[in-house]
PDB file of C-alpha atoms in Angstrom:
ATOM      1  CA  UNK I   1      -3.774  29.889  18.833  1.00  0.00           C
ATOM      2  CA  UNK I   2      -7.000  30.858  17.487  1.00  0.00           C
ATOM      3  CA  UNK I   3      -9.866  29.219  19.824  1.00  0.00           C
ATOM      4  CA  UNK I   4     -10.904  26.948  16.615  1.00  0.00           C
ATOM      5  CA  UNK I   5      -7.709  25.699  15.801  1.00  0.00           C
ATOM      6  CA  UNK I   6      -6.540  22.281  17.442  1.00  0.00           C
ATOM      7  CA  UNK I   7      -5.239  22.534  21.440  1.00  0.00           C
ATOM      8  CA  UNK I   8      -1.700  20.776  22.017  1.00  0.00           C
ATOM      9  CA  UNK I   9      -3.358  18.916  24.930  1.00  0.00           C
ATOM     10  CA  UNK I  10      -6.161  17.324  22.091  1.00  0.00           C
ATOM     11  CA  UNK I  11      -3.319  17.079  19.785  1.00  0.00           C
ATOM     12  CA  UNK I  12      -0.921  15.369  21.892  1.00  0.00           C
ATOM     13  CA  UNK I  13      -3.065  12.680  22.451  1.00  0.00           C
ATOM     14  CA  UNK I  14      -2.745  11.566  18.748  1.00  0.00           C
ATOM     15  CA  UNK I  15       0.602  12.767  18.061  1.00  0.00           C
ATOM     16  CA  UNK I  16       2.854   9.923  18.157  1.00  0.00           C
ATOM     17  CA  UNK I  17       5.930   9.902  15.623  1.00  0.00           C
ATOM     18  CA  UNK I  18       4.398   6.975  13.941  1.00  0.00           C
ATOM     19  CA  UNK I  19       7.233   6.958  11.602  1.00  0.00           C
ATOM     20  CA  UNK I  20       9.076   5.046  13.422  1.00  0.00           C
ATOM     21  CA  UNK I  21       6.936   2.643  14.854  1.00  0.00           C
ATOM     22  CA  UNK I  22       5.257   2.041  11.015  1.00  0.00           C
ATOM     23  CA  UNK I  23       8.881   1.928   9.478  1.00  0.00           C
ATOM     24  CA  UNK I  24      10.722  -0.190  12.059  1.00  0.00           C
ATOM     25  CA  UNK I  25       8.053  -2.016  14.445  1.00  0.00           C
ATOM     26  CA  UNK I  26       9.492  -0.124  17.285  1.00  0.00           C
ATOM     27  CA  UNK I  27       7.335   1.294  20.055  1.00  0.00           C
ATOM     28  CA  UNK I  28       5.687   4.591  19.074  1.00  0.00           C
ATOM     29  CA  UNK I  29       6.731   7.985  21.031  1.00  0.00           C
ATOM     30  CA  UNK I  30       4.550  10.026  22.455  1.00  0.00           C
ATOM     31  CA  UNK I  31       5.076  13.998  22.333  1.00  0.00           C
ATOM     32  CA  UNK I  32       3.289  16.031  25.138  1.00  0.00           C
ATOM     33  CA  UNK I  33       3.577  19.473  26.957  1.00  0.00           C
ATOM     34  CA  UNK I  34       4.330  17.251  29.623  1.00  0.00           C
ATOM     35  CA  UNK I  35       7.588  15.957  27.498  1.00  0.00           C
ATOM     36  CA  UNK I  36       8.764  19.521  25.719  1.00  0.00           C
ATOM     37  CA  UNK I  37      11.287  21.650  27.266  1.00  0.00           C
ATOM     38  CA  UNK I  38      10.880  24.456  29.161  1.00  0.00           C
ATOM     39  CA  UNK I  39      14.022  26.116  28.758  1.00  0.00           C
ATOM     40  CA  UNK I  40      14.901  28.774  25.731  1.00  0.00           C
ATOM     41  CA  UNK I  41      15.804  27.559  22.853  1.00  0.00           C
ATOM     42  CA  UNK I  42      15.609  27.644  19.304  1.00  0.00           C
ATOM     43  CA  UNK I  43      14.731  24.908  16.865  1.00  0.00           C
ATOM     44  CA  UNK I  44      14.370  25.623  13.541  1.00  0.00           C
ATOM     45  CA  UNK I  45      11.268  25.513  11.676  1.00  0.00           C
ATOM     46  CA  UNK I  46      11.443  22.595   8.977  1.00  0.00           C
ATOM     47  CA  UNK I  47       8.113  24.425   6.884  1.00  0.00           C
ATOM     48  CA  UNK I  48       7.915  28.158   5.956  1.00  0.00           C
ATOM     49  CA  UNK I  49       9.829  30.711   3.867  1.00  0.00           C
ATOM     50  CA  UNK I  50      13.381  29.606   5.207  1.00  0.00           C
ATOM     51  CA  UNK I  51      13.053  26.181   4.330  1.00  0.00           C
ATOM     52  CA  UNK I  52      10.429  25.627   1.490  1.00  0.00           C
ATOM     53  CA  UNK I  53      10.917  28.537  -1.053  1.00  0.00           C
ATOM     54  CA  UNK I  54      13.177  29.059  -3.923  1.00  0.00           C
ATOM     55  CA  UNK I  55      16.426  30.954  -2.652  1.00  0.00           C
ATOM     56  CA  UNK I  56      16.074  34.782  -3.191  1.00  0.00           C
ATOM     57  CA  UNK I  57      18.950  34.620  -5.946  1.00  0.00           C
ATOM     58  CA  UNK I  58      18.956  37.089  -8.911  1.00  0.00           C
ATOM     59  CA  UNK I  59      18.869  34.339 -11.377  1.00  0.00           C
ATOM     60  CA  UNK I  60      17.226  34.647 -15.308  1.00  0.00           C
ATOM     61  CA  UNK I  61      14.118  33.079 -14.241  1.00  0.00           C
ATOM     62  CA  UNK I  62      13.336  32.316 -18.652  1.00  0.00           C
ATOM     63  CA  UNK I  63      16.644  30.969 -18.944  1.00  0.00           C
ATOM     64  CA  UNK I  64      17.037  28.847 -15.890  1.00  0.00           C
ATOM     65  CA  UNK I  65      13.771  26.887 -16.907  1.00  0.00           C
ATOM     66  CA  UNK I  66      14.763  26.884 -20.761  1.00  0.00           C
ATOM     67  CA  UNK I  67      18.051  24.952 -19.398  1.00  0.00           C
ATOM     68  CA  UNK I  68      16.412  22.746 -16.849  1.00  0.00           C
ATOM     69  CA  UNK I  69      13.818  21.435 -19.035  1.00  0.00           C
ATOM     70  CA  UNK I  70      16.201  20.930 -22.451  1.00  0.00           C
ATOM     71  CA  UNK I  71      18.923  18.847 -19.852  1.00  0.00           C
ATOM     72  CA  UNK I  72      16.093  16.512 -18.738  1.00  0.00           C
ATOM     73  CA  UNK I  73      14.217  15.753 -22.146  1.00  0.00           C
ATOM     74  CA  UNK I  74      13.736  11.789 -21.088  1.00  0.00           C
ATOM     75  CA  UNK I  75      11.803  13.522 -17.994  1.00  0.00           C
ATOM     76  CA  UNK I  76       9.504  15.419 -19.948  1.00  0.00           C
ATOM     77  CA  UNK I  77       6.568  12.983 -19.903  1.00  0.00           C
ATOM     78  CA  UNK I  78       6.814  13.057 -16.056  1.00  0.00           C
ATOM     79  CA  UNK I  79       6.892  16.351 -16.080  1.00  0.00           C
ATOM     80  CA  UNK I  80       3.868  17.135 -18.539  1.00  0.00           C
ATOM     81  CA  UNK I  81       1.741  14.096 -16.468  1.00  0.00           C
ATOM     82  CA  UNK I  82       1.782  16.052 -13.081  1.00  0.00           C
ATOM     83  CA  UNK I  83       1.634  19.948 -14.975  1.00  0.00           C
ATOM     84  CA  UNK I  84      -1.563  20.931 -13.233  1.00  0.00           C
ATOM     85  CA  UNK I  85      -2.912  23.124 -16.175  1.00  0.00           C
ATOM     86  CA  UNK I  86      -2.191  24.422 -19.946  1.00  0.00           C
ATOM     87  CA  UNK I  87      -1.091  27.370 -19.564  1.00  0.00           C
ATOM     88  CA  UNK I  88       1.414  26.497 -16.667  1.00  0.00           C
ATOM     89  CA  UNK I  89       5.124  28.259 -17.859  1.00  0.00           C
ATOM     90  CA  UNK I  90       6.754  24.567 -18.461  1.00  0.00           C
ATOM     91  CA  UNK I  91       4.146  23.926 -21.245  1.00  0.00           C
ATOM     92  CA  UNK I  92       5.822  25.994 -23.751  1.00  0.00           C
ATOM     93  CA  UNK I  93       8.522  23.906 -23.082  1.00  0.00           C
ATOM     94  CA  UNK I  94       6.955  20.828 -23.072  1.00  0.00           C
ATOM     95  CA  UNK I  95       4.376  20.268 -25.541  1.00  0.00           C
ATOM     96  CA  UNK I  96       2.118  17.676 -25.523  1.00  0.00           C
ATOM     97  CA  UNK I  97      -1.063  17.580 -23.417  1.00  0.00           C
ATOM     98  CA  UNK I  98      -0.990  17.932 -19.529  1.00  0.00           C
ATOM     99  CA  UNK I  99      -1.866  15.720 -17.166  1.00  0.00           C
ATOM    100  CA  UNK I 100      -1.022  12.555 -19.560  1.00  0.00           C
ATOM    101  CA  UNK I 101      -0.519   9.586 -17.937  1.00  0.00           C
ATOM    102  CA  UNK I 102       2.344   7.693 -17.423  1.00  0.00           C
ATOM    103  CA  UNK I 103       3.278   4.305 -16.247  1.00  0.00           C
ATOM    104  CA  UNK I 104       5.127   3.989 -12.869  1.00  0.00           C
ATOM    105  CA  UNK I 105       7.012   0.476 -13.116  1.00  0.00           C
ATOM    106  CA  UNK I 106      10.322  -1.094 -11.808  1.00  0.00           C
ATOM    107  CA  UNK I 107      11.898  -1.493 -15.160  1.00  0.00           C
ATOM    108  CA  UNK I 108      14.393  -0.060 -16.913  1.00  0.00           C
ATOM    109  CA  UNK I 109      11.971   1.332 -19.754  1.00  0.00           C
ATOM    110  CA  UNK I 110      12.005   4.568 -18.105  1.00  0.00           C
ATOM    111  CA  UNK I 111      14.253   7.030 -16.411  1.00  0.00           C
ATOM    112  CA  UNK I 112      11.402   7.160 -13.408  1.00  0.00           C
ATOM    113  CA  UNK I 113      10.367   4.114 -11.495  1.00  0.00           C
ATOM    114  CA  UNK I 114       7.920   3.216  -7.990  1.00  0.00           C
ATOM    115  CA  UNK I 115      10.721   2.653  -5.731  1.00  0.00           C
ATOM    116  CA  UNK I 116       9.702   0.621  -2.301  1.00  0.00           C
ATOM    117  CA  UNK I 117       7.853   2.286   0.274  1.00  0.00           C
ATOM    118  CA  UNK I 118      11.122   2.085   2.793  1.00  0.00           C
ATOM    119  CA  UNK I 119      14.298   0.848   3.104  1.00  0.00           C
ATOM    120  CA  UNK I 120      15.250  -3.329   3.106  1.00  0.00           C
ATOM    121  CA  UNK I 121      18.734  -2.274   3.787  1.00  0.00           C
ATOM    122  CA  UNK I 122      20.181  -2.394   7.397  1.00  0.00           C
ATOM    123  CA  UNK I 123      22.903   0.246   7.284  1.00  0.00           C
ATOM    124  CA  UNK I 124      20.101   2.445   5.391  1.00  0.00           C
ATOM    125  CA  UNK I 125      17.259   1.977   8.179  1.00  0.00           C
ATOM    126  CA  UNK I 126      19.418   2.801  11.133  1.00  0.00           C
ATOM    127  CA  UNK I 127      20.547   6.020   9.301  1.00  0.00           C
ATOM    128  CA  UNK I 128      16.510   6.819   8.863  1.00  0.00           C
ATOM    129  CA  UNK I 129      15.991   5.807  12.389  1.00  0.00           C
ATOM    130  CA  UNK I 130      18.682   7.986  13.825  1.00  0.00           C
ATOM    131  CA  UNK I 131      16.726  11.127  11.504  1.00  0.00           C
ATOM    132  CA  UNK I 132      13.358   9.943  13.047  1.00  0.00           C
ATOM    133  CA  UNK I 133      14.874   9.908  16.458  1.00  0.00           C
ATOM    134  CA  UNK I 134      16.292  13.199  16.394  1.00  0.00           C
ATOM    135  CA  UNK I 135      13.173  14.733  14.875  1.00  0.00           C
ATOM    136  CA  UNK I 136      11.369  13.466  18.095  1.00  0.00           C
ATOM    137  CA  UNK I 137      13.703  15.130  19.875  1.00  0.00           C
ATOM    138  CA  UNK I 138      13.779  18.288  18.067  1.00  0.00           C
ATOM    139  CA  UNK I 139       9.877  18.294  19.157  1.00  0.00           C
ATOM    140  CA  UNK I 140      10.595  17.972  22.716  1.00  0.00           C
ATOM    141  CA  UNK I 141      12.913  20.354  22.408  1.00  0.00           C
ATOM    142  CA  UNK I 142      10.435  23.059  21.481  1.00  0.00           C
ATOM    143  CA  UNK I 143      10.082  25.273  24.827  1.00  0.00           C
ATOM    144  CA  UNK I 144       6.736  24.829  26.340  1.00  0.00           C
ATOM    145  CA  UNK I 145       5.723  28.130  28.338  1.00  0.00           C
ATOM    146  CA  UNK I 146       3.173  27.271  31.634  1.00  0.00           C
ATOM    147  CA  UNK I 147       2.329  30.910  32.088  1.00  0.00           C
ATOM    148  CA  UNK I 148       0.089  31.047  29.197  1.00  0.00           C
ATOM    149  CA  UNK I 149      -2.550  28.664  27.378  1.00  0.00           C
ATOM    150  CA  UNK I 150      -0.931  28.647  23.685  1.00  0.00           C
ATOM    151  CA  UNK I 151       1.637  30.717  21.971  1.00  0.00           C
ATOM    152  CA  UNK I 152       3.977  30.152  19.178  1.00  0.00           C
ATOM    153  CA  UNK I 153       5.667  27.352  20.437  1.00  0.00           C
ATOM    154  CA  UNK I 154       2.528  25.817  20.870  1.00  0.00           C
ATOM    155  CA  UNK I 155       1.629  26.513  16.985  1.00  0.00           C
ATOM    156  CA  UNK I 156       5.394  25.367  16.230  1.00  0.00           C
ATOM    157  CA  UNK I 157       4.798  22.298  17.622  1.00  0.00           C
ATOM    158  CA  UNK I 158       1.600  21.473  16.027  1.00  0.00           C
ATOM    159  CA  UNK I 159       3.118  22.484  12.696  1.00  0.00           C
ATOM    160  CA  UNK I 160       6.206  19.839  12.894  1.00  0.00           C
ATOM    161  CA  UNK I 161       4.563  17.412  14.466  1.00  0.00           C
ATOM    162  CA  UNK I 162       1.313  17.165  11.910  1.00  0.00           C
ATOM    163  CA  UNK I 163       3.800  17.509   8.716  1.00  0.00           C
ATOM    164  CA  UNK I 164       5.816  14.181  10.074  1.00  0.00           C
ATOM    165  CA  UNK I 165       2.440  12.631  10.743  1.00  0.00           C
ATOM    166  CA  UNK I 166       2.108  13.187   6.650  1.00  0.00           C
ATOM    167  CA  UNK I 167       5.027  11.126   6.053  1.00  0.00           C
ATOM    168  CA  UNK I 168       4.338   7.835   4.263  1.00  0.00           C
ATOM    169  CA  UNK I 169       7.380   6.785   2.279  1.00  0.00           C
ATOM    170  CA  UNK I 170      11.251   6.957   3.269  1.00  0.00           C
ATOM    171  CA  UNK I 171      14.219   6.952   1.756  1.00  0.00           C
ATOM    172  CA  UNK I 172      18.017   6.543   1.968  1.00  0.00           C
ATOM    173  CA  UNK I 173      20.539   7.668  -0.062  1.00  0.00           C
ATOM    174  CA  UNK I 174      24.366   6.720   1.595  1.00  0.00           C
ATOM    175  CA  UNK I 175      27.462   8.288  -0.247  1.00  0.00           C
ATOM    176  CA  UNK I 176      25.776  10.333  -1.816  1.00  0.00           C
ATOM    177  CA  UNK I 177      28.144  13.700  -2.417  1.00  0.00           C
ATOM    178  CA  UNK I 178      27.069  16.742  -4.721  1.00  0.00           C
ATOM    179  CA  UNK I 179      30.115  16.521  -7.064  1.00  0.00           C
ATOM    180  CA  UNK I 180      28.999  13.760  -8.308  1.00  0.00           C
ATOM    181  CA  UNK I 181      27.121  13.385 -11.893  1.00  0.00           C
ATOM    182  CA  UNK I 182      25.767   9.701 -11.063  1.00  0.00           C
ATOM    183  CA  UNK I 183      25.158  10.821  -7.256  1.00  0.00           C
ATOM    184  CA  UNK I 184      23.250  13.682  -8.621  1.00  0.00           C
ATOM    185  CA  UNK I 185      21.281  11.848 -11.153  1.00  0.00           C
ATOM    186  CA  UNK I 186      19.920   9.087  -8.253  1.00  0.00           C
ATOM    187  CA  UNK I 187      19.009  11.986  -6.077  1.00  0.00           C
ATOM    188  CA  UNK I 188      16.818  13.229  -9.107  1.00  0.00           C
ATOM    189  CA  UNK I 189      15.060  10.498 -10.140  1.00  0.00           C
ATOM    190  CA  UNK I 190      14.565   9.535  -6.219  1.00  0.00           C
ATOM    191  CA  UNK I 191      12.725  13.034  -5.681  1.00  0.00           C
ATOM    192  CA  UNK I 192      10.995  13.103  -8.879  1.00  0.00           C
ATOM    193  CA  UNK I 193       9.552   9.683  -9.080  1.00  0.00           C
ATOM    194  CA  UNK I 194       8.176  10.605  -5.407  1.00  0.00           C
ATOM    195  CA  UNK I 195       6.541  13.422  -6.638  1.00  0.00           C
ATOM    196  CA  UNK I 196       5.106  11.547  -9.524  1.00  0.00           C
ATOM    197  CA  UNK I 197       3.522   8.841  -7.199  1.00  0.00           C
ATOM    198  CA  UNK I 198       2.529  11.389  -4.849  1.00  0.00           C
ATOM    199  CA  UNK I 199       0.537  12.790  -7.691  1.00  0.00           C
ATOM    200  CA  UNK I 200      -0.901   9.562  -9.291  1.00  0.00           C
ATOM    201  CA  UNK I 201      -1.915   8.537  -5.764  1.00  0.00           C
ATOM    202  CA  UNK I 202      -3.553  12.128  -5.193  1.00  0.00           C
ATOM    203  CA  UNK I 203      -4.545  11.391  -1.603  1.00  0.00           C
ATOM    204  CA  UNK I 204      -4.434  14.573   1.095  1.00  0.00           C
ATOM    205  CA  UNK I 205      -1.385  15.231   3.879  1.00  0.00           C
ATOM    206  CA  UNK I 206       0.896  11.930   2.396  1.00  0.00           C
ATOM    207  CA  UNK I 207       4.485  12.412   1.730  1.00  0.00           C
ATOM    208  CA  UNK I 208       8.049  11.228   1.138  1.00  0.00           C
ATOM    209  CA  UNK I 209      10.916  11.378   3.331  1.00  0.00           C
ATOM    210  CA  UNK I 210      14.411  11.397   1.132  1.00  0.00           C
ATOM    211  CA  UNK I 211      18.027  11.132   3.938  1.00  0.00           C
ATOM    212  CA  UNK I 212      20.932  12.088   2.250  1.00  0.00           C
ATOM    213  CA  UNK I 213      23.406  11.264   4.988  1.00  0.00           C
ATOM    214  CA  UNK I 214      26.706  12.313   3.167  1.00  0.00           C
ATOM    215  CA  UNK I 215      25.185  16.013   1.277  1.00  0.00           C
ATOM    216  CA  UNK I 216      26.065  19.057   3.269  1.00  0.00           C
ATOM    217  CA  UNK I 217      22.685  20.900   3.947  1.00  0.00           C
ATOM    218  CA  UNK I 218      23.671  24.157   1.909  1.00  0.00           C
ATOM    219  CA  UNK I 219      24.409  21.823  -1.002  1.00  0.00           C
ATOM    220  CA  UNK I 220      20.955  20.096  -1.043  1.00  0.00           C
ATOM    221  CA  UNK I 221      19.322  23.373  -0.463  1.00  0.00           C
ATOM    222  CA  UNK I 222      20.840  24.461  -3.609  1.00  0.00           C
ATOM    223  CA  UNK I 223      19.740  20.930  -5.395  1.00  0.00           C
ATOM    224  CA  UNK I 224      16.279  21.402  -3.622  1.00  0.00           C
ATOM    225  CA  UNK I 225      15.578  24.847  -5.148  1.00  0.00           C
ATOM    226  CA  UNK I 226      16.975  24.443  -8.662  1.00  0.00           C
ATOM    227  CA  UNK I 227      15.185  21.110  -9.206  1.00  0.00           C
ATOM    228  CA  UNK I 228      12.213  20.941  -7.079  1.00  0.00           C
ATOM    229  CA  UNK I 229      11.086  24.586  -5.812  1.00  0.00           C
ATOM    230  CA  UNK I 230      11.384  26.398  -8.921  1.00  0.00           C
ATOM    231  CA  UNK I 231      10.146  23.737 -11.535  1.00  0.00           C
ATOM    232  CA  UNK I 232       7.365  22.734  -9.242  1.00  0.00           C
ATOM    233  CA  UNK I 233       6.703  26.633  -9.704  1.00  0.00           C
ATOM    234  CA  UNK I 234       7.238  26.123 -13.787  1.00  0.00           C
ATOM    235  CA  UNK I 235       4.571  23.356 -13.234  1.00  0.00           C
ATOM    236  CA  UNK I 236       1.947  24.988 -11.324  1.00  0.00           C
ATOM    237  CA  UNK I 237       2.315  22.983  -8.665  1.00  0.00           C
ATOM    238  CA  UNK I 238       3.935  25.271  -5.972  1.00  0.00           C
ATOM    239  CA  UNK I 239       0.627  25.111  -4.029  1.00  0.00           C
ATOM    240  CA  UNK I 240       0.329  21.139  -4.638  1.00  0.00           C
ATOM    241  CA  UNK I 241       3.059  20.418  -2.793  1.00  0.00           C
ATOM    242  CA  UNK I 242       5.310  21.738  -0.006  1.00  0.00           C
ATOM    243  CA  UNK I 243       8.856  21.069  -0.487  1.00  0.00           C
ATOM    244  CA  UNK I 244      11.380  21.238   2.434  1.00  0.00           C
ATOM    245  CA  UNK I 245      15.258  20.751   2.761  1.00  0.00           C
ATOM    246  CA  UNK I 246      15.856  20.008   6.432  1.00  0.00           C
ATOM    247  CA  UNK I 247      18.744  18.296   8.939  1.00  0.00           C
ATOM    248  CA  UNK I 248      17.562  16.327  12.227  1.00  0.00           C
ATOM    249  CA  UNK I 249      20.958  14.396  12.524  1.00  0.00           C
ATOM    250  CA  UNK I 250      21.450  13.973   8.863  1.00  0.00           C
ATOM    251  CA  UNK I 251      20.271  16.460   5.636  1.00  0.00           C
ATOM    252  CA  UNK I 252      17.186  15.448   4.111  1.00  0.00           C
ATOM    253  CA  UNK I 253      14.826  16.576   1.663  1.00  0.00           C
ATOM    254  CA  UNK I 254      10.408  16.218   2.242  1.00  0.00           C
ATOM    255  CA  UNK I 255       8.180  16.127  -0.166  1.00  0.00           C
ATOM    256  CA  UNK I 256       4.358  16.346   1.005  1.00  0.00           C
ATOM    257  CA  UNK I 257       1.537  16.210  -1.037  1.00  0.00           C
ATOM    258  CA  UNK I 258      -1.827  18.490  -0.664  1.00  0.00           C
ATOM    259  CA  UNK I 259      -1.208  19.323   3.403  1.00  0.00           C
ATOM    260  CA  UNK I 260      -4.411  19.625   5.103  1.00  0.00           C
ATOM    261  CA  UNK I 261      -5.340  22.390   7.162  1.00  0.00           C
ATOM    262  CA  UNK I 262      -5.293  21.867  11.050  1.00  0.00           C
ATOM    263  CA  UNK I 263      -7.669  20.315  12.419  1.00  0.00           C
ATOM    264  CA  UNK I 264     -10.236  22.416  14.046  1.00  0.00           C
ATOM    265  CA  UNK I 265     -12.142  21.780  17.752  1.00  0.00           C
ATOM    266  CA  UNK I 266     -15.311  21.370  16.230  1.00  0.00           C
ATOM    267  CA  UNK I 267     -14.028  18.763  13.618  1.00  0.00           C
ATOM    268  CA  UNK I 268     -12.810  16.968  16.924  1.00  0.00           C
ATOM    269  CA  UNK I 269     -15.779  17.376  18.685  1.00  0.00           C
ATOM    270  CA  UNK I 270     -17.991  15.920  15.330  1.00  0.00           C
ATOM    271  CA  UNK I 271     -15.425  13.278  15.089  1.00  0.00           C
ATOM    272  CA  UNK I 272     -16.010  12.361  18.615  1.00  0.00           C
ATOM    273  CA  UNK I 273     -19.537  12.497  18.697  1.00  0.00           C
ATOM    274  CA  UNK I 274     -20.116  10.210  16.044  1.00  0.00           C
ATOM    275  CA  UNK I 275     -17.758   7.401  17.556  1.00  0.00           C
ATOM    276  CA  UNK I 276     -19.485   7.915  20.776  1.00  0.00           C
ATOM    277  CA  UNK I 277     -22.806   7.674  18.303  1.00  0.00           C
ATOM    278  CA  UNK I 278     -21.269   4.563  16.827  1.00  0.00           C
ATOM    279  CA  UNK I 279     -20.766   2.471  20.083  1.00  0.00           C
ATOM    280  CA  UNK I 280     -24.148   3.126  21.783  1.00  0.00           C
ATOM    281  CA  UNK I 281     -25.216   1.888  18.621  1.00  0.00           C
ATOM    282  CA  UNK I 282     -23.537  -1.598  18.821  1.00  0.00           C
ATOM    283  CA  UNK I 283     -23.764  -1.860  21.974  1.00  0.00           C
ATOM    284  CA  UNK I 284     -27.314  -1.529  21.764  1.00  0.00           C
ATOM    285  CA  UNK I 285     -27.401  -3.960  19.143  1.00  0.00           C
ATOM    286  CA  UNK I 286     -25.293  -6.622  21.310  1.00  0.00           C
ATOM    287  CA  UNK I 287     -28.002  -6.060  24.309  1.00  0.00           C
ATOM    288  CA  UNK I 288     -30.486  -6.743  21.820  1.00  0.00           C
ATOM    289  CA  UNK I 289     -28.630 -10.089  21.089  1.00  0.00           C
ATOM    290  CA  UNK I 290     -28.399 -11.268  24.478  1.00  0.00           C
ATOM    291  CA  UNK I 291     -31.717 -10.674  25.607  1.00  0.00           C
ATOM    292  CA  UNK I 292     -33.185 -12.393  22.815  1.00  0.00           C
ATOM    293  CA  UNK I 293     -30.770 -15.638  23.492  1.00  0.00           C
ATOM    294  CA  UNK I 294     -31.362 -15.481  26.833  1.00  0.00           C
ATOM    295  CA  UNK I 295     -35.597 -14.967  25.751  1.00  0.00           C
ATOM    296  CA  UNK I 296     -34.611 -18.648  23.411  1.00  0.00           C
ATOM    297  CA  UNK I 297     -33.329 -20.688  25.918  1.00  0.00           C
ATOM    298  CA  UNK I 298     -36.039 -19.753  28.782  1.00  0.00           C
TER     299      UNK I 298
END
């Protein structure tokens, strides 16, 4: 790693997989060095060109959006609310103005809706905390080499581990298959009311977490470029967000909105100094307090 970028020690310290502890109350994980493997082996990366762009498929790029866009008309306010400028390809389709607004609701009234932050169901949060638990482990799993300082484990590491950290929202969709129209549909609107909200919300490195249990991975890879990568592209939002189809224990697709760079050492360091700033500075003020009480009752 580049001396600016973050160190594994500094980013250990904050790492935890907060996922779980946020989603389920249960005690938070800490990855280290001290915890990752150092044997061989090979975990795959969840980010990059394997798992977050369009498949390299000689397709008819005009005609595949033509088809997408005239099959999901009732989307097509969605669609035109998160376009990120006019002269983005969809708009020819779409008409209208970009960037309209739209109303995210739990009705009925449209074929979008603001679904719950995480699961109420039982059976559904013990599938999401098997995926979380096996991500952790996937991190550990990352070979840590003692010989030198940092090296593309290291940078691995940091990659996975800030992208969960993004995670906000999770969802799980059991028996779920990919020959299904209505199975198909649910996946759909799960995904693309996520990306809506994501949008609305517009905040930095915040994301959605969708567990298909019951999809074979090459099947939602094949859902996840037809009608996320390359629409997203139709959109103008390929850089907006960064769309992943991954399996820790079960498939699942990530959606994360506006990923922040790493974290440099002098960010730290500025970050630091002004906490350290900030509690001289009240303690200073609760000295001040006690010696003038003590002063009052002399």
């Amino acid at each position: 790693l580049q001396h600016n970028m973050l160190s594994v020690s500094t980013f250990s310290l904050f790492l935890f997989v907060s996922s779980s502890a946020v989603a389920f109350q249960r005690a938070p994980f800490v990855v280290t060095t001290a915890t990752r493997s150092s044997q061989l082996s090979v975990v795959e990366k969840s980010y990059g060109p394997g798992a977050s762009s369009p498949l390299k498929d000689l397709i008819d790029n005009e005609g595949a959006m033509k088809e997408f866009f005239q099959s999901n008309e009732e989307w097509w306010p969605l669609f035109r609310s998160v376009t990120s400028h006019a002269e983005a390809p969809a708009m020819s389709f779409l008409g209208g103005t970009h960037g309209e607004s739209i109303e995210m609701s739990s009705s009925f009234a449209t074929p979008w809706e603001e679904l719950q932050q995480q699961p109420s169901d039982e059976q559904d949060r013990n599938v999401l905390a098997g995926f979380l638990d096996a991500m952790q482990q996937s991190l550990m799993d990352i070979p840590v080499n003692e010989l030198v300082e940092d090296d593309d484990n290291d940078l691995h590491f940091l990659e996975e581990g800030r992208r969960m950290l993004a995670i906000t929202r999770f969802h799980v969709l059991r028996d779920h298959s990919p020959g299904s129209i209505d199975d198909f549909d649910s996946l759909f609107k799960t995904v693309w009311s996520e990306l809506a909200l994501l949008s609305q919300l517009n905040e930095e490195s915040t994301g959605s977490l969708i567990v298909v249990p019951d999809y074979d991975l090459a099947d939602l890879r094949r859902f996840t470029d037809m009608n996320l990568l390359r629409p997203l592209e139709w959109l103008g939002l390929e850089n907006v967000f960064e769309i992943s189809s991954l399996e820790r224990e079960s498939p699942a697709i990530r959606l994360i909105h506006k990923l922040k760079d790493m974290p440099t050492d002098a960010y730290l360091e500025e970050i630091e100094e002004e906490a350290v700033a900030e509690y001289k500075a009240e303690k200073a003020e609760e000295e001040a307090a006690t010696k003038k009480d003590n002063e009052s009752k002399e």
